[in-house]
């Protein structure tokens, strides 16, 4: 189901080309030195195809809410999600948005000196100058008032957010925004989910 993402319109124009790629549940907002939407769509389609094929073969991967082992013959994307889930002690699908953002972003890095890929609040960055990533946290009084400054030498990296009060992603907690920065998108996404799950209403 499509959800309006007005925060995308608040990013200032600084010379990068902005384009959107949508396929199935994936809605990618991308910034690069030129319009690479065709290559982004091609890469996204292949990533989703690999994931869908694996899930047809092993449906438990989709349903697991705890770490789930995969075989050596699994696609690299699936292995990364499973490993991230193992480290964060969550199911592998908790890592899917961050993993896909990174997968597409790293391909586009071969064609552009600077790449930003945002996938529903999970962001891959490869930067040529410092940039700030704003933190939106639903009804929290801090929403939109905090940001992380990411330096070029810290990239490529991923910034992923999990929320129990905003969006449609599964969370067992009540965090407005659990934010994690990591080198890998799958790991950042999985750990953000795990942290968000731990934030509960006062008893």
Short mmCIF file of C-alpha atoms in Angstrom, two decimals:
data_model
loop_
_atom_site.label_atom_id
_atom_site.label_comp_id
_atom_site.label_asym_id
_atom_site.label_seq_id
_atom_site.Cartn_x
_atom_site.Cartn_y
_atom_site.Cartn_z
CA UNK A 1 0.00 0.00 0.00
CA UNK A 2 1.39 3.41 -0.98
CA UNK A 3 2.11 5.83 1.84
CA UNK A 4 2.75 9.53 1.12
CA UNK A 5 6.35 10.41 1.99
CA UNK A 6 6.32 14.18 2.26
CA UNK A 7 9.73 14.24 3.93
CA UNK A 8 11.28 13.58 0.53
CA UNK A 9 10.10 16.98 -0.68
CA UNK A 10 12.01 18.76 2.09
CA UNK A 11 15.46 17.84 0.74
CA UNK A 12 17.12 20.93 -0.81
CA UNK A 13 18.16 20.96 -4.45
CA UNK A 14 21.97 20.85 -4.53
CA UNK A 15 22.79 19.77 -8.06
CA UNK A 16 22.14 16.05 -7.76
CA UNK A 17 19.46 14.47 -9.91
CA UNK A 18 16.52 13.04 -8.01
CA UNK A 19 14.41 10.16 -9.28
CA UNK A 20 12.05 7.54 -7.92
CA UNK A 21 11.94 3.83 -8.71
CA UNK A 22 8.96 1.72 -7.61
CA UNK A 23 8.53 -2.03 -7.94
CA UNK A 24 6.16 -4.06 -5.79
CA UNK A 25 6.57 -3.02 -2.16
CA UNK A 26 9.87 -1.28 -2.90
CA UNK A 27 9.65 2.51 -3.28
CA UNK A 28 13.14 3.93 -3.77
CA UNK A 29 13.93 7.64 -3.73
CA UNK A 30 17.36 8.09 -5.28
CA UNK A 31 19.82 10.95 -5.75
CA UNK A 32 22.84 10.69 -8.05
CA UNK A 33 24.91 12.75 -10.47
CA UNK A 34 22.54 11.80 -13.31
CA UNK A 35 19.24 10.02 -13.85
CA UNK A 36 20.08 6.34 -13.40
CA UNK A 37 16.50 5.17 -13.03
CA UNK A 38 16.78 2.46 -15.68
CA UNK A 39 19.82 0.87 -14.05
CA UNK A 40 18.27 1.26 -10.60
CA UNK A 41 15.09 -0.47 -11.74
CA UNK A 42 17.08 -3.26 -13.38
CA UNK A 43 19.10 -3.82 -10.20
CA UNK A 44 16.02 -3.65 -7.98
CA UNK A 45 14.14 -6.11 -10.17
CA UNK A 46 16.98 -8.63 -10.03
CA UNK A 47 17.31 -8.30 -6.24
CA UNK A 48 13.59 -8.84 -5.73
CA UNK A 49 13.64 -11.77 -8.17
CA UNK A 50 16.45 -13.47 -6.24
CA UNK A 51 14.62 -12.96 -2.96
CA UNK A 52 11.28 -14.20 -4.33
CA UNK A 53 12.88 -17.32 -5.81
CA UNK A 54 14.53 -18.15 -2.52
CA UNK A 55 11.32 -17.63 -0.55
CA UNK A 56 9.43 -19.95 -2.91
CA UNK A 57 12.06 -22.59 -2.17
CA UNK A 58 12.16 -21.89 1.57
CA UNK A 59 8.95 -20.15 2.79
CA UNK A 60 10.18 -20.20 6.37
CA UNK A 61 12.63 -17.43 5.50
CA UNK A 62 9.73 -15.04 4.94
CA UNK A 63 7.85 -15.91 8.14
CA UNK A 64 10.74 -16.21 10.60
CA UNK A 65 10.76 -13.70 13.47
CA UNK A 66 13.98 -15.10 14.94
CA UNK A 67 17.37 -15.88 13.33
CA UNK A 68 16.96 -18.27 10.42
CA UNK A 69 19.74 -20.34 8.80
CA UNK A 70 20.19 -20.42 5.03
CA UNK A 71 22.23 -22.69 2.81
CA UNK A 72 25.58 -21.97 1.19
CA UNK A 73 23.85 -21.89 -2.18
CA UNK A 74 21.56 -19.01 -1.14
CA UNK A 75 21.93 -15.70 -3.06
CA UNK A 76 24.31 -13.18 -1.49
CA UNK A 77 21.45 -10.84 -0.63
CA UNK A 78 19.70 -13.63 1.28
CA UNK A 79 22.92 -14.54 3.11
CA UNK A 80 23.45 -10.92 4.17
CA UNK A 81 19.91 -10.69 5.52
CA UNK A 82 20.25 -13.97 7.40
CA UNK A 83 23.60 -12.97 8.90
CA UNK A 84 22.23 -9.58 9.97
CA UNK A 85 19.21 -11.26 11.57
CA UNK A 86 21.52 -13.62 13.43
CA UNK A 87 23.64 -10.78 14.82
CA UNK A 88 20.61 -8.71 15.83
CA UNK A 89 18.57 -11.73 17.03
CA UNK A 90 15.63 -11.00 14.72
CA UNK A 91 14.18 -12.62 11.62
CA UNK A 92 15.96 -12.04 8.30
CA UNK A 93 13.11 -10.05 6.74
CA UNK A 94 13.77 -7.34 9.34
CA UNK A 95 16.78 -6.51 7.16
CA UNK A 96 15.10 -6.44 3.76
CA UNK A 97 14.61 -2.70 3.17
CA UNK A 98 18.13 -1.76 4.22
CA UNK A 99 19.63 -4.65 2.26
CA UNK A 100 17.82 -3.67 -0.93
CA UNK A 101 18.73 0.02 -0.57
CA UNK A 102 22.39 -0.93 -0.24
CA UNK A 103 22.24 -3.46 -3.08
CA UNK A 104 20.88 -0.85 -5.49
CA UNK A 105 23.12 1.90 -4.13
CA UNK A 106 26.36 -0.02 -4.54
CA UNK A 107 25.52 -0.77 -8.16
CA UNK A 108 24.83 2.91 -8.83
CA UNK A 109 28.15 3.85 -7.19
CA UNK A 110 29.81 2.33 -10.25
CA UNK A 111 28.11 5.03 -12.35
CA UNK A 112 27.96 8.06 -10.06
CA UNK A 113 30.41 9.74 -7.68
CA UNK A 114 27.68 10.36 -5.13
CA UNK A 115 24.66 8.16 -4.43
CA UNK A 116 21.82 8.31 -1.91
CA UNK A 117 19.12 5.63 -1.89
CA UNK A 118 16.20 5.91 0.54
CA UNK A 119 13.81 2.99 0.95
CA UNK A 120 11.05 3.78 3.42
CA UNK A 121 13.33 5.39 5.99
CA UNK A 122 16.31 3.12 5.37
CA UNK A 123 19.11 4.96 3.58
CA UNK A 124 22.30 4.00 1.75
CA UNK A 125 24.84 6.79 1.31
CA UNK A 126 28.04 7.17 -0.67
CA UNK A 127 29.01 10.81 -0.36
CA UNK A 128 31.44 13.34 -1.79
CA UNK A 129 30.68 15.96 0.88
CA UNK A 130 29.19 16.00 4.40
CA UNK A 131 25.42 15.65 4.56
CA UNK A 132 22.83 15.65 7.31
CA UNK A 133 20.24 12.93 7.70
CA UNK A 134 17.17 14.24 9.50
CA UNK A 135 15.36 12.06 12.01
CA UNK A 136 11.57 11.95 11.81
CA UNK A 137 9.91 10.41 14.84
CA UNK A 138 6.16 10.66 14.41
CA UNK A 139 4.48 12.55 17.24
CA UNK A 140 7.66 12.97 19.28
CA UNK A 141 8.48 16.61 20.14
CA UNK A 142 11.99 15.91 18.81
CA UNK A 143 10.77 14.83 15.37
CA UNK A 144 12.50 16.82 12.65
CA UNK A 145 14.73 18.64 15.15
CA UNK A 146 17.64 16.20 15.19
CA UNK A 147 20.00 15.10 12.43
CA UNK A 148 23.07 12.94 11.95
CA UNK A 149 25.99 14.45 10.05
CA UNK A 150 27.58 11.85 7.79
CA UNK A 151 31.05 12.59 6.39
CA UNK A 152 32.33 11.28 3.05
CA UNK A 153 35.08 9.25 4.71
CA UNK A 154 32.41 7.42 6.74
CA UNK A 155 30.73 6.17 3.58
CA UNK A 156 29.54 4.02 1.99
CA UNK A 157 27.29 3.34 4.94
CA UNK A 158 23.63 2.89 5.80
CA UNK A 159 21.34 4.77 8.18
CA UNK A 160 18.25 2.75 9.08
CA UNK A 161 15.26 3.57 11.26
CA UNK A 162 12.65 1.40 12.92
CA UNK A 163 9.44 2.79 14.39
CA UNK A 164 6.55 1.27 16.28
CA UNK A 165 4.43 4.41 15.83
CA UNK A 166 5.12 5.43 12.21
CA UNK A 167 4.73 3.42 9.00
CA UNK A 168 3.62 -0.13 8.28
CA UNK A 169 6.75 -2.15 9.11
CA UNK A 170 6.40 -4.83 11.79
CA UNK A 171 7.65 -3.76 15.21
CA UNK A 172 6.95 -5.27 18.62
CA UNK A 173 7.96 -2.06 20.40
CA UNK A 174 6.76 1.52 20.73
CA UNK A 175 9.83 3.49 19.69
CA UNK A 176 9.13 6.64 17.69
CA UNK A 177 12.49 6.18 15.98
CA UNK A 178 15.30 3.71 16.65
CA UNK A 179 18.16 4.83 14.38
CA UNK A 180 21.29 2.82 13.56
CA UNK A 181 24.31 3.64 11.40
CA UNK A 182 26.36 0.73 10.06
CA UNK A 183 28.55 -0.15 7.12
CA UNK A 184 25.98 -2.65 5.85
CA UNK A 185 22.34 -1.90 5.12
CA UNK A 186 21.07 -5.30 6.22
CA UNK A 187 22.82 -5.03 9.59
CA UNK A 188 21.68 -1.43 10.21
CA UNK A 189 18.08 -2.37 9.43
CA UNK A 190 18.08 -5.53 11.55
CA UNK A 191 19.67 -3.83 14.57
CA UNK A 192 17.28 -0.86 14.30
CA UNK A 193 14.40 -3.35 14.39
CA UNK A 194 15.87 -5.13 17.40
CA UNK A 195 16.34 -1.85 19.28
CA UNK A 196 12.85 -0.68 18.42
CA UNK A 197 11.40 -3.94 19.72
CA UNK A 198 12.91 -3.25 23.14
CA UNK A 199 11.16 0.08 23.66
CA UNK A 200 7.83 -0.56 25.38
CA UNK A 201 5.08 1.45 27.02
CA UNK A 202 5.60 2.05 30.77
CA UNK A 203 3.99 -0.73 32.80
#
